[in-house]
Amino acid sequence: MSVQNQTRRLPPKAISQDIDSWHGLETVSAYDTNRADASAAKLQQAYQAMMAQQKAETEKLNLYRAAADAARLAEWEFHNTVLAMKEVVRGQYGSDSDEAQAVGLKKKSDRKRSKRKNSSAIAI
């Protein structure tokens, strides 16, 4: 048997097949083994542990998603508040003020003006 990479998740299809096999074993009345890792009790215990861990994962994933949504909303709220503050500073102090520059706005006088095209050069 090849070495199994247990750092990756099993595909859902493989888990489903394993569950089907375990349920199929329940119909075998004479199943008895000396291998402790393949006993019916060990199968039951491993199944219950898997289900408990999957439930815990789902719950934590839902908490993570809710926390991520709350953080995203808080980030947007902060961003919109900063934009409103910049509008107020521009309105109170003008767009060419040092105060506007202090809050991250570019002074109107610092903006490059577009150069006019030379209309005196006419091709003959």
Coordinates of C-alpha atoms in Angstrom, one line a residue, residues 21 76 104 118 124:
S21 CA -19.1 0.8 3.5
W76 CA -16.4 50.4 4.5
G104 CA -4.3 63.5 2.0
N118 CA 0.6 74.9 -30.3
I124 CA 1.9 74.4 -45.4

